């Protein structure tokens, strides 16, 4: 289970970071605790080893059945390991729930930003169930009584407009500011022509490099709406 076979004669400084973490975890679990607190246990590891240890921690927890409370500021690590995430802000719970729900439907503006990169679009209530933004109006439900709103949209949910432009929210053309190829996607910064002071981030498919001018599109169902006053 611990991957330490044949290393019993090694001194602590002779073990790798991952091996030291395995030994520390084995010692903590030897007393069969009902709950185990792990405070940033993977922070000192490189990316490849950290991801391997994430998988290992989850497998060990399922095998032994002990409740793990895993403290981390790495949102990807939290989502990779947790069955349930609690987002804290100065000792106050901002959100709690399954990782997918907390990421896709955050309970607060703080939780939306803390759980990953998000586009923040200023808005105000409009007529007939609409909210008005610098990029046009969109039909979404707004918090009652709020006069200033923020729409949050994850970069992977901001897409090129489909052929014909039917359905969804057409944000109009945007100019490419810069682009980085990250293997699984292009991460691009774009400036909408309708709102030149607004910088948006989009994750676009890796198959083709982004154009100089893009027409952007989003599904209103992917928007989270918050009162700016309660950020």
Coordinates of C-alpha atoms in Angstrom, one line a residue:
X1 CA 0.0 0.0 0.0
X2 CA 2.7 2.5 0.9
X3 CA 5.3 1.9 -1.8
X4 CA 8.2 1.7 0.8
X5 CA 9.2 -2.0 0.4
X6 CA 13.0 -2.4 0.7
X7 CA 13.5 1.1 2.1
X8 CA 13.3 0.3 5.8
X9 CA 17.0 1.0 6.4
X10 CA 16.9 4.5 4.7
X11 CA 17.3 7.7 6.7
X12 CA 14.6 10.4 6.3
X13 CA 16.9 12.6 4.2
X14 CA 17.5 9.7 1.8
X15 CA 13.8 9.4 0.9
X16 CA 12.2 11.3 -1.8
X17 CA 9.4 13.8 -1.1
X18 CA 6.7 11.3 -2.1
X19 CA 8.3 8.6 0.0
X20 CA 8.4 10.8 3.1
X21 CA 4.8 11.7 2.6
X22 CA 3.8 8.0 2.4
X23 CA 5.8 7.2 5.6
X24 CA 4.1 10.1 7.5
X25 CA 0.7 9.0 6.3
X26 CA 1.4 5.4 7.4
X27 CA 2.5 6.5 10.8
X28 CA -0.6 8.7 11.3
X29 CA -3.0 5.9 10.2
X30 CA -1.3 3.2 12.3
X31 CA -3.3 4.4 15.4
X32 CA -6.5 4.0 13.4
X33 CA -7.9 7.5 13.9
X34 CA -11.5 8.3 13.2
X35 CA -10.4 11.5 11.4
X36 CA -7.1 12.6 9.9
X37 CA -6.2 16.3 9.3
X38 CA -3.8 16.8 6.3
X39 CA -2.5 20.4 6.2
X40 CA -1.1 21.2 2.7
X41 CA 0.5 17.8 2.5
X42 CA 1.5 18.0 -1.2
X43 CA 2.6 21.6 -1.4
X44 CA 6.3 20.9 -1.6
X45 CA 6.0 18.3 -4.4
X46 CA 6.5 18.9 -8.1
X47 CA 3.5 18.8 -10.4
X48 CA 3.9 15.3 -11.7
X49 CA 4.5 13.8 -8.2
X50 CA 1.7 15.9 -6.7
X51 CA -0.8 14.5 -9.1
X52 CA 0.4 11.0 -8.5
X53 CA 0.1 11.5 -4.8
X54 CA -3.4 12.9 -5.2
X55 CA -4.5 9.7 -6.8
X56 CA -2.7 7.7 -4.1
X57 CA -4.3 9.6 -1.2
X58 CA -7.7 9.1 -2.6
X59 CA -7.1 5.4 -3.1
X60 CA -5.8 5.0 0.4
X61 CA -8.7 6.9 2.0
X62 CA -11.2 4.6 0.2
X63 CA -9.2 1.6 1.3
X64 CA -8.9 2.4 5.0
X65 CA -12.3 4.3 5.4
X66 CA -10.9 7.0 7.6
X67 CA -12.3 10.5 7.1
X68 CA -9.6 12.8 5.7
X69 CA -9.8 16.6 6.2
X70 CA -7.5 17.9 3.5
X71 CA -6.5 21.6 3.7
X72 CA -5.2 23.1 0.5
X73 CA -5.2 26.4 -1.5
X74 CA -4.8 24.4 -4.7
X75 CA -8.3 24.3 -6.2
X76 CA -7.4 21.6 -8.7
X77 CA -6.0 19.5 -5.9
X78 CA -9.2 20.0 -3.9
X79 CA -11.4 18.9 -6.8
X80 CA -9.2 15.9 -7.6
X81 CA -9.3 14.5 -4.1
X82 CA -12.5 15.6 -2.3
X83 CA -15.9 14.0 -2.1
X84 CA -17.1 17.3 -0.5
X85 CA -15.5 20.7 -0.6
X86 CA -15.8 23.5 1.9
X87 CA -14.7 27.0 0.8
X88 CA -13.6 29.2 3.7
X89 CA -13.2 33.0 3.7
X90 CA -11.7 34.4 6.9
X91 CA -13.1 31.6 9.0
X92 CA -16.6 31.8 7.4
X93 CA -18.0 29.1 5.2
X94 CA -18.8 30.6 1.8
X95 CA -19.8 27.3 0.1
X96 CA -19.9 23.6 0.7
X97 CA -20.9 20.7 -1.5
X98 CA -19.7 18.2 -4.1
X99 CA -16.8 19.5 -6.2
X100 CA -18.7 19.7 -9.5
X101 CA -21.5 21.7 -7.9
X102 CA -19.2 24.1 -6.1
X103 CA -17.2 24.7 -9.3
X104 CA -20.2 25.0 -11.7
X105 CA -22.7 26.6 -9.3
X106 CA -20.8 28.5 -6.6
X107 CA -22.9 29.9 -3.8
X108 CA -21.1 33.3 -3.7
X109 CA -18.9 35.6 -5.7
X110 CA -15.9 34.8 -3.5
X111 CA -16.4 31.0 -4.0
X112 CA -16.7 31.5 -7.8
X113 CA -13.3 33.3 -7.9
X114 CA -11.6 31.0 -5.4
X115 CA -12.6 27.8 -7.1
X116 CA -10.9 28.7 -10.4
X117 CA -10.5 31.3 -13.1
X118 CA -13.8 33.1 -14.0
X119 CA -14.9 35.9 -16.2
X120 CA -16.6 38.7 -14.3
X121 CA -19.0 40.7 -16.4
X122 CA -20.8 43.8 -14.8
X123 CA -24.5 43.9 -15.2
X124 CA -27.7 45.5 -13.9
X125 CA -31.3 44.3 -13.8
X126 CA -33.3 44.8 -16.9
X127 CA -36.9 44.4 -18.0
X128 CA -38.8 41.1 -18.4
X129 CA -36.3 38.8 -16.7
X130 CA -33.3 40.2 -18.5
X131 CA -30.0 41.5 -17.1
X132 CA -28.2 44.3 -19.1
X133 CA -24.4 44.0 -19.6
X134 CA -21.9 45.9 -21.8
X135 CA -22.1 42.9 -24.1
X136 CA -25.9 43.1 -24.5
X137 CA -28.9 41.7 -22.5
X138 CA -29.3 38.1 -21.5
X139 CA -32.2 36.2 -19.8
X140 CA -31.0 35.0 -16.4
X141 CA -32.5 35.1 -12.9
X142 CA -31.0 37.9 -10.8
X143 CA -30.9 38.2 -7.0
X144 CA -34.0 40.1 -5.7
X145 CA -33.4 43.7 -4.9
X146 CA -29.9 43.9 -6.2
X147 CA -29.1 47.0 -8.4
X148 CA -25.5 46.1 -9.4
X149 CA -24.8 42.5 -10.5
X150 CA -21.8 40.4 -11.6
X151 CA -22.2 37.6 -14.1
X152 CA -19.5 34.9 -13.7
X153 CA -18.6 32.6 -16.6
X154 CA -15.9 30.0 -16.6
X155 CA -13.4 30.3 -19.5
X156 CA -14.2 26.8 -20.8
X157 CA -17.9 27.9 -21.2
X158 CA -17.0 30.9 -23.4
X159 CA -17.0 29.6 -27.0
X160 CA -16.8 30.6 -30.6
X161 CA -20.3 31.4 -31.8
X162 CA -21.9 28.6 -33.8
X163 CA -22.6 28.9 -37.5
X164 CA -25.8 30.8 -38.0
X165 CA -25.5 32.4 -34.5
X166 CA -28.8 30.9 -33.3
X167 CA -29.5 30.3 -29.7
X168 CA -27.6 31.2 -26.6
X169 CA -26.1 34.5 -25.8
X170 CA -24.1 36.2 -28.6
X171 CA -21.5 38.4 -27.0
X172 CA -20.4 39.8 -30.4
X173 CA -16.9 40.0 -32.0
X174 CA -13.8 40.2 -29.8
X175 CA -10.2 40.9 -30.7
X176 CA -7.5 38.5 -29.7
X177 CA -5.0 40.0 -27.2
X178 CA -2.8 36.9 -26.6
X179 CA -2.9 33.1 -26.8
X180 CA -1.1 30.3 -25.1
X181 CA -1.2 26.6 -26.2
X182 CA -1.6 24.4 -23.2
X183 CA -1.9 21.0 -24.9
X184 CA -5.6 20.3 -24.1
X185 CA -6.7 23.8 -25.1
X186 CA -5.8 27.3 -26.2
X187 CA -6.0 29.8 -23.3
X188 CA -6.8 33.1 -24.9
X189 CA -7.4 36.7 -23.8
X190 CA -9.9 38.6 -25.9
X191 CA -11.3 42.1 -25.8
X192 CA -14.9 42.5 -26.9
X193 CA -15.5 45.2 -29.4
X194 CA -18.7 46.3 -27.5
X195 CA -16.7 46.7 -24.3
X196 CA -13.1 47.6 -24.9
X197 CA -12.4 47.9 -21.2
X198 CA -13.4 44.3 -20.5
X199 CA -10.8 41.5 -20.8
X200 CA -12.1 38.0 -21.1
X201 CA -10.4 34.6 -20.9
X202 CA -11.6 31.7 -23.0
X203 CA -10.4 28.1 -23.3
X204 CA -10.7 27.1 -27.0
X205 CA -10.3 23.6 -28.6
X206 CA -6.7 22.7 -29.4
X207 CA -7.3 21.7 -33.0
X208 CA -6.8 25.1 -34.6
X209 CA -5.1 28.4 -33.5
X210 CA -7.5 31.2 -32.6
X211 CA -8.3 33.8 -35.2
X212 CA -7.4 37.5 -34.8
X213 CA -11.1 38.4 -34.4
X214 CA -13.5 35.9 -32.7
X215 CA -17.2 36.0 -32.3
X216 CA -18.1 34.8 -28.8
X217 CA -21.0 32.8 -27.5
X218 CA -22.2 31.5 -24.2
X219 CA -25.1 29.4 -22.9
X220 CA -27.1 31.5 -20.3
X221 CA -27.4 28.3 -18.2
X222 CA -23.6 28.5 -17.6
X223 CA -23.8 31.9 -16.0
X224 CA -23.8 32.5 -12.3
X225 CA -25.3 35.8 -11.1
X226 CA -24.4 37.6 -7.9
X227 CA -25.2 40.9 -6.3
X228 CA -22.0 43.0 -6.4
X229 CA -22.8 44.5 -3.0
X230 CA -22.4 41.1 -1.4
X231 CA -19.1 40.1 -3.0

